[in-house]
């Protein structure tokens, strides 16, 4: 496993990060916990030291299961732990909330569920237009002063929004959507992060599994992907065909298709780590070899030309 410094922080993170959104039954159905717990052990065995979760994943469920497992196995200190806040799910209908009081409550709740006394990277899940950045910053500075949070990150923000927050607190990391099919952040956000020395941890690195290339054309998804047009009909079939075309390049590096998709993301110089959504050990052990190298410039561009969603 290879490691990188996350932005300007003192965190040294593995280039593959273990993503916990899969413990969100609303999106992913019921995931078996035993294989999921085994995957955390498997992650450690292959050198992964970085876990990404969010309070909103399963409205506290993902944090609770993660916290219980890390505490029982005494593994908390083996991982750089990143979580997020933004969705207020104290009432039945969740809504964005980054008000001062809510951030303090959200953090206490995350610490309790994660059974830890500090969060290494506390991320704002998305932009909240209703709360002034000064107010968000006041809560974050208090959490840092109290030792409850070490560093701050943001997710799903554009450059203007990062600048708005960046005037009031230090952003150490951006978590954007980035993969072979979703390249919007290449134009502005990734270069901005490079210039500002902000770490980048990509989400949906495998486009929710699509870039694994492992599904047949008639695969029936039992989770929220069943309602996603990318996973249906001709569009789905076309993407699968294009992934097959990448096989010779994958093989020339000794990789399979999901590993190639992860290595493609990691080859971008702005990217610190690629988050992969995990349900079972093979998901994390399967992509670990992707971290140990980079693609040539030529192959990176060739792949980008082959794998398109049009
Ligand atoms: N900040 C945000 O707004 C945001 C949004 C989304 C995700 N995230 C974070 O990013 C993480 C990853 O993103 P994601 O969940 O969208 O999806 P992803 O990593 O693009 O895809 C996950 C799916 O890919 C398949 N998969 C994973 N590893 C594989 C492997 N080695 N070989 C073959 N297939 C593999 C599995 O599909 P099957 O289930 O079909 O086996 C898995 O459920 C999340 O867990 C979360 O931590 C953040």
Coordinates of C-alpha atoms and ligand atoms in Angstrom, one line a residue:
X1 CA 0.0 0.0 0.0
X2 CA 1.2 3.5 -0.8
X3 CA 0.5 6.5 1.5
X4 CA 0.2 10.3 1.1
X5 CA 0.1 13.3 3.3
X6 CA -3.5 14.6 3.4
X7 CA -3.2 18.3 2.2
X8 CA -1.1 20.2 4.7
X9 CA -2.2 18.1 7.7
X10 CA -0.1 15.7 9.7
X11 CA -2.3 12.8 8.6
X12 CA -0.6 10.2 6.5
X13 CA -3.3 8.2 4.7
X14 CA -3.4 5.1 2.5
X15 CA -4.2 5.8 -1.1
X16 CA -7.3 3.6 -0.8
X17 CA -9.9 4.7 1.7
X18 CA -12.7 2.4 3.1
X19 CA -16.1 3.9 2.4
X20 CA -19.0 3.3 4.7
X21 CA -22.0 4.6 2.8
X22 CA -22.9 1.0 2.1
X23 CA -24.4 0.8 5.6
X24 CA -27.2 3.0 4.5
X25 CA -30.2 0.7 4.0
X26 CA -32.2 3.4 2.2
X27 CA -29.7 3.3 -0.7
X28 CA -28.0 -0.1 -0.5
X29 CA -30.6 -2.4 1.2
X30 CA -29.5 -4.6 4.1
X31 CA -25.8 -5.3 4.1
X32 CA -24.6 -8.3 6.1
X33 CA -22.6 -7.1 9.0
X34 CA -20.2 -10.1 9.4
X35 CA -18.6 -9.7 6.0
X36 CA -18.6 -6.0 6.4
X37 CA -16.7 -6.3 9.7
X38 CA -14.3 -8.8 8.2
X39 CA -13.7 -6.2 5.5
X40 CA -12.4 -3.8 8.1
X41 CA -9.9 -6.4 9.3
X42 CA -9.0 -7.2 5.7
X43 CA -8.4 -3.5 5.0
X44 CA -5.9 -3.3 7.8
X45 CA -4.2 -6.4 6.5
X46 CA -3.6 -4.8 3.1
X47 CA -2.4 -1.5 4.7
X48 CA -5.6 0.6 4.4
X49 CA -5.5 3.0 7.4
X50 CA -8.3 5.4 6.3
X51 CA -12.1 5.2 6.8
X52 CA -14.7 7.6 5.5
X53 CA -18.2 7.6 7.0
X54 CA -21.0 10.2 7.7
X55 CA -23.5 10.7 10.4
X56 CA -26.2 10.6 7.8
X57 CA -25.3 7.1 6.5
X58 CA -28.3 5.2 7.7
X59 CA -29.1 8.1 10.1
X60 CA -26.4 7.1 12.5
X61 CA -26.4 3.4 11.7
X62 CA -23.0 3.3 9.8
X63 CA -21.2 5.3 12.6
X64 CA -22.8 3.1 15.3
X65 CA -21.7 -0.1 13.7
X66 CA -18.2 1.2 12.9
X67 CA -17.8 2.6 16.4
X68 CA -18.9 -0.6 18.0
X69 CA -16.6 -2.7 15.9
X70 CA -13.5 -0.5 16.3
X71 CA -14.1 -0.3 20.1
X72 CA -14.6 -4.1 20.5
X73 CA -11.6 -4.9 18.5
X74 CA -9.5 -2.0 19.9
X75 CA -8.8 -0.7 16.4
X76 CA -9.7 2.9 16.7
X77 CA -6.1 4.1 16.8
X78 CA -5.2 2.1 13.7
X79 CA -7.3 4.3 11.4
X80 CA -7.5 7.9 10.3
X81 CA -11.2 8.4 10.9
X82 CA -13.2 10.8 8.7
X83 CA -16.9 11.6 9.1
X84 CA -19.3 14.3 8.0
X85 CA -22.2 16.5 9.2
X86 CA -24.8 18.5 7.4
X87 CA -28.1 16.5 7.4
X88 CA -30.1 17.2 10.5
X89 CA -32.0 14.0 11.1
X90 CA -33.2 14.7 14.6
X91 CA -36.7 15.0 13.2
X92 CA -38.2 12.6 10.8
X93 CA -37.7 14.7 7.7
X94 CA -34.0 15.4 7.4
X95 CA -32.8 18.7 6.2
X96 CA -29.4 20.5 5.8
X97 CA -28.3 22.2 9.0
X98 CA -24.9 23.8 9.6
X99 CA -26.0 26.2 12.3
X100 CA -23.6 26.7 15.2
X101 CA -25.7 24.8 17.7
X102 CA -26.5 22.0 15.4
X103 CA -22.8 21.4 14.5
X104 CA -21.9 21.1 18.2
X105 CA -24.7 18.6 18.7
X106 CA -23.9 16.7 15.6
X107 CA -20.3 16.3 16.6
X108 CA -21.2 15.1 20.1
X109 CA -23.5 12.5 18.6
X110 CA -20.9 11.3 16.1
X111 CA -18.3 11.0 18.9
X112 CA -20.7 9.0 20.9
X113 CA -21.7 6.7 18.1
X114 CA -18.1 6.3 16.9
X115 CA -17.0 5.6 20.5
X116 CA -14.0 7.9 20.2
X117 CA -12.8 11.1 21.8
X118 CA -11.8 12.7 18.5
X119 CA -12.5 12.8 14.8
X120 CA -9.5 13.1 12.6
X121 CA -11.2 14.7 9.6
X122 CA -14.6 16.4 10.1
X123 CA -16.2 17.2 6.8
X124 CA -19.1 19.3 5.7
X125 CA -21.2 17.0 3.5
X126 CA -22.4 19.8 1.1
X127 CA -22.9 23.5 0.8
X128 CA -25.6 25.1 3.0
X129 CA -26.6 28.5 1.6
X130 CA -28.6 29.4 4.7
X131 CA -25.7 29.6 7.2
X132 CA -23.0 32.1 7.0
X133 CA -19.5 30.7 6.8
X134 CA -18.5 32.7 9.9
X135 CA -21.0 30.8 11.9
X136 CA -19.9 27.4 10.6
X137 CA -16.3 28.4 11.4
X138 CA -17.1 29.5 14.9
X139 CA -18.5 26.0 15.7
X140 CA -15.6 24.3 14.0
X141 CA -13.0 26.4 15.8
X142 CA -14.6 25.5 19.1
X143 CA -14.6 21.8 18.3
X144 CA -10.9 22.0 17.4
X145 CA -10.0 23.9 20.5
X146 CA -11.8 21.3 22.6
X147 CA -9.8 18.6 20.9
X148 CA -12.8 16.9 19.5
X149 CA -11.8 17.4 15.9
X150 CA -8.4 17.5 14.4
X151 CA -8.8 18.8 10.8
X152 CA -11.7 20.0 8.6
X153 CA -12.8 18.9 5.1
X154 CA -15.6 19.7 2.7
X155 CA -17.5 17.7 0.2
X156 CA -19.5 18.5 -3.0
X157 CA -18.3 22.1 -3.0
X158 CA -17.2 24.2 -6.0
X159 CA -14.3 26.6 -5.9
X160 CA -16.4 29.7 -5.0
X161 CA -17.9 27.8 -2.0
X162 CA -14.4 26.6 -0.9
X163 CA -13.2 30.2 -1.0
X164 CA -16.1 31.3 1.0
X165 CA -15.4 28.9 3.8
X166 CA -11.6 29.2 3.3
X167 CA -11.7 32.8 4.5
X168 CA -12.8 31.6 7.9
X169 CA -11.3 28.2 8.5
X170 CA -8.6 26.0 7.1
X171 CA -10.0 23.4 4.6
X172 CA -7.6 20.4 4.5
X173 CA -9.5 18.2 2.2
X174 CA -12.1 18.1 -0.6
X175 CA -14.3 15.0 -1.1
X176 CA -15.7 15.3 -4.7
X177 CA -17.4 12.9 -7.0
X178 CA -14.7 11.7 -9.4
X179 CA -14.3 8.7 -11.6
X180 CA -13.9 7.8 -15.3
X181 CA -17.5 8.7 -16.0
X182 CA -17.8 11.8 -13.8
X183 CA -15.0 14.2 -14.5
X184 CA -16.5 17.6 -13.9
X185 CA -14.1 18.5 -11.1
X186 CA -11.1 18.3 -13.4
X187 CA -11.7 21.8 -14.8
X188 CA -11.6 23.9 -11.6
X189 CA -11.8 22.1 -8.3
X190 CA -8.9 19.7 -8.7
X191 CA -6.5 22.5 -9.9
X192 CA -7.7 24.7 -7.1
X193 CA -6.9 22.0 -4.5
X194 CA -3.5 21.5 -6.0
X195 CA -2.7 25.2 -5.8
X196 CA -4.1 25.5 -2.3
X197 CA -2.5 22.3 -1.0
X198 CA -5.9 20.9 -0.2
X199 CA -6.1 17.1 -0.1
X200 CA -8.6 15.3 -2.4
X201 CA -10.4 12.1 -1.6
X202 CA -12.6 10.9 -4.4
X203 CA -16.0 9.4 -3.8
X204 CA -17.9 6.9 -6.1
X205 CA -14.6 6.0 -7.5
X206 CA -16.2 3.0 -9.1
X207 CA -19.3 5.0 -10.1
X208 CA -21.3 3.0 -7.6
X209 CA -19.9 -0.3 -8.8
X210 CA -20.5 0.3 -12.5
X211 CA -16.8 0.7 -13.3
X212 CA -16.1 -2.7 -11.7
X213 CA -17.4 -4.1 -15.0
X214 CA -18.6 -7.2 -13.2
X215 CA -22.3 -7.0 -14.0
X216 CA -24.0 -8.7 -16.9
X217 CA -26.3 -6.7 -19.2
X218 CA -29.4 -8.2 -17.6
X219 CA -28.3 -7.8 -14.0
X220 CA -31.2 -6.7 -11.8
X221 CA -30.1 -4.3 -9.0
X222 CA -31.9 -4.7 -5.7
X223 CA -31.0 -1.3 -4.3
X224 CA -31.3 2.3 -5.3
X225 CA -29.3 1.7 -8.4
X226 CA -32.5 0.1 -9.8
X227 CA -33.8 3.6 -10.3
X228 CA -30.6 5.0 -11.8
X229 CA -30.7 5.4 -15.6
X230 CA -27.0 4.6 -15.9
X231 CA -27.7 1.1 -14.7
X232 CA -30.5 0.4 -17.2
X233 CA -31.0 -0.6 -20.8
X234 CA -28.8 0.5 -23.7
X235 CA -26.9 3.1 -21.7
X236 CA -25.8 0.5 -19.1
X237 CA -24.9 -2.0 -21.9
X238 CA -22.9 0.6 -23.7
X239 CA -20.8 1.4 -20.6
X240 CA -20.2 -2.3 -20.0
X241 CA -19.0 -2.8 -23.6
X242 CA -16.6 0.2 -23.3
X243 CA -15.2 -1.2 -20.1
X244 CA -14.5 -4.5 -21.8
X245 CA -12.4 -2.5 -24.3
X246 CA -10.2 -1.4 -21.5
X247 CA -9.2 -5.0 -20.6
X248 CA -6.0 -5.0 -22.7
X249 CA -4.7 -1.9 -21.0
X250 CA -5.7 -3.3 -17.6
X251 CA -3.8 -6.5 -18.4
X252 CA -0.7 -4.7 -19.5
X253 CA -0.5 -3.4 -15.9
X254 CA -1.4 -6.7 -14.4
X255 CA -4.7 -5.2 -13.2
X256 CA -8.4 -6.1 -13.5
X257 CA -11.0 -3.6 -14.5
X258 CA -12.0 -2.3 -11.1
X259 CA -8.3 -1.9 -10.2
X260 CA -7.7 0.0 -13.4
X261 CA -10.6 2.4 -12.7
X262 CA -9.2 3.1 -9.2
X263 CA -5.7 3.5 -10.6
X264 CA -7.0 5.9 -13.2
X265 CA -8.3 8.2 -10.4
X266 CA -5.2 7.9 -8.3
X267 CA -3.0 8.9 -11.3
X268 CA -4.4 12.4 -11.2
X269 CA -1.8 14.4 -9.3
X270 CA -4.4 16.2 -7.2
X271 CA -5.8 13.0 -5.8
X272 CA -4.7 11.9 -2.4
X273 CA -6.9 8.8 -1.9
X274 CA -9.7 7.0 -3.6
X275 CA -12.7 6.0 -1.5
X276 CA -14.2 2.7 -2.4
X277 CA -17.6 1.6 -1.0
X278 CA -17.2 -1.7 0.8
X279 CA -19.6 -4.5 1.8
X280 CA -17.3 -7.4 2.0
X281 CA -13.5 -8.2 2.2
X282 CA -13.1 -8.7 -1.6
X283 CA -14.2 -5.2 -2.2
X284 CA -11.2 -3.7 -0.4
X285 CA -8.6 -6.4 -1.0
X286 CA -9.7 -6.4 -4.7
X287 CA -8.7 -2.8 -5.3
X288 CA -5.7 -2.6 -2.9
X289 CA -3.2 -3.4 -5.7
X290 CA -4.4 -0.3 -7.6
X291 CA -2.6 1.9 -5.2
X292 CA 0.8 0.6 -6.0
X293 CA 1.6 2.6 -9.1
X294 CA 0.4 5.0 -11.7
X295 CA -0.8 4.9 -15.3
X296 CA 1.3 6.4 -18.1
X297 CA 0.0 9.7 -19.3
X298 CA -0.9 8.1 -22.7
X299 CA -2.9 5.3 -21.1
X300 CA -4.7 7.7 -18.7
X301 CA -6.0 9.7 -21.7
X302 CA -6.7 6.6 -23.8
X303 CA -8.9 5.3 -21.0
X304 CA -10.7 8.6 -20.6
X305 CA -11.5 8.4 -24.3
X306 CA -12.8 4.9 -24.2
X307 CA -15.0 5.0 -21.0
X308 CA -17.7 7.6 -21.6
X309 CA -21.4 7.8 -20.7
X310 CA -22.7 9.0 -24.0
Ligands
LIG1 N1 -19.5 12.9 0.1 C1 -20.5 12.3 -0.6 O1 -21.5 13.0 -0.9 C2 -20.5 10.9 -0.9 C3 -21.4 10.3 -1.8 C4 -21.3 9.0 -2.2 C5 -20.3 8.2 -1.6 N2 -19.4 8.7 -0.7 C6 -18.3 8.0 0.0 O2 -17.6 7.3 -1.0 C7 -17.7 5.8 -0.8 C8 -17.6 5.1 -2.2 O3 -18.6 5.6 -3.1 P1 -19.9 4.7 -3.5 O4 -20.4 4.0 -2.4 O5 -20.7 5.7 -4.3 O6 -19.4 3.7 -4.6 P2 -18.2 3.0 -5.3 O7 -17.0 2.9 -4.5 O8 -18.1 3.8 -6.6 O9 -18.9 1.6 -5.6 C9 -19.2 0.7 -4.5 C10 -19.7 -0.5 -5.1 O10 -18.8 -1.0 -6.0 C11 -18.7 -2.5 -6.0 N3 -17.3 -2.8 -5.6 C12 -16.5 -2.2 -4.6 N4 -15.3 -2.7 -4.6 C13 -15.3 -3.6 -5.6 C14 -14.2 -4.4 -6.1 N5 -13.0 -4.5 -5.6 N6 -14.5 -5.2 -7.2 C15 -15.8 -5.2 -7.7 N7 -16.8 -4.4 -7.3 C16 -16.5 -3.6 -6.2 C17 -19.7 -2.9 -5.0 O11 -20.9 -3.1 -5.7 P3 -21.9 -4.3 -5.3 O12 -22.7 -3.7 -4.2 O13 -22.8 -4.4 -6.5 O14 -21.1 -5.5 -5.0 C18 -19.9 -1.6 -4.1 O15 -21.1 -1.6 -3.4 C19 -18.9 5.7 0.0 O16 -18.9 4.5 0.8 C20 -18.8 6.9 0.9 O17 -17.9 6.7 2.0 C21 -19.5 10.1 -0.4

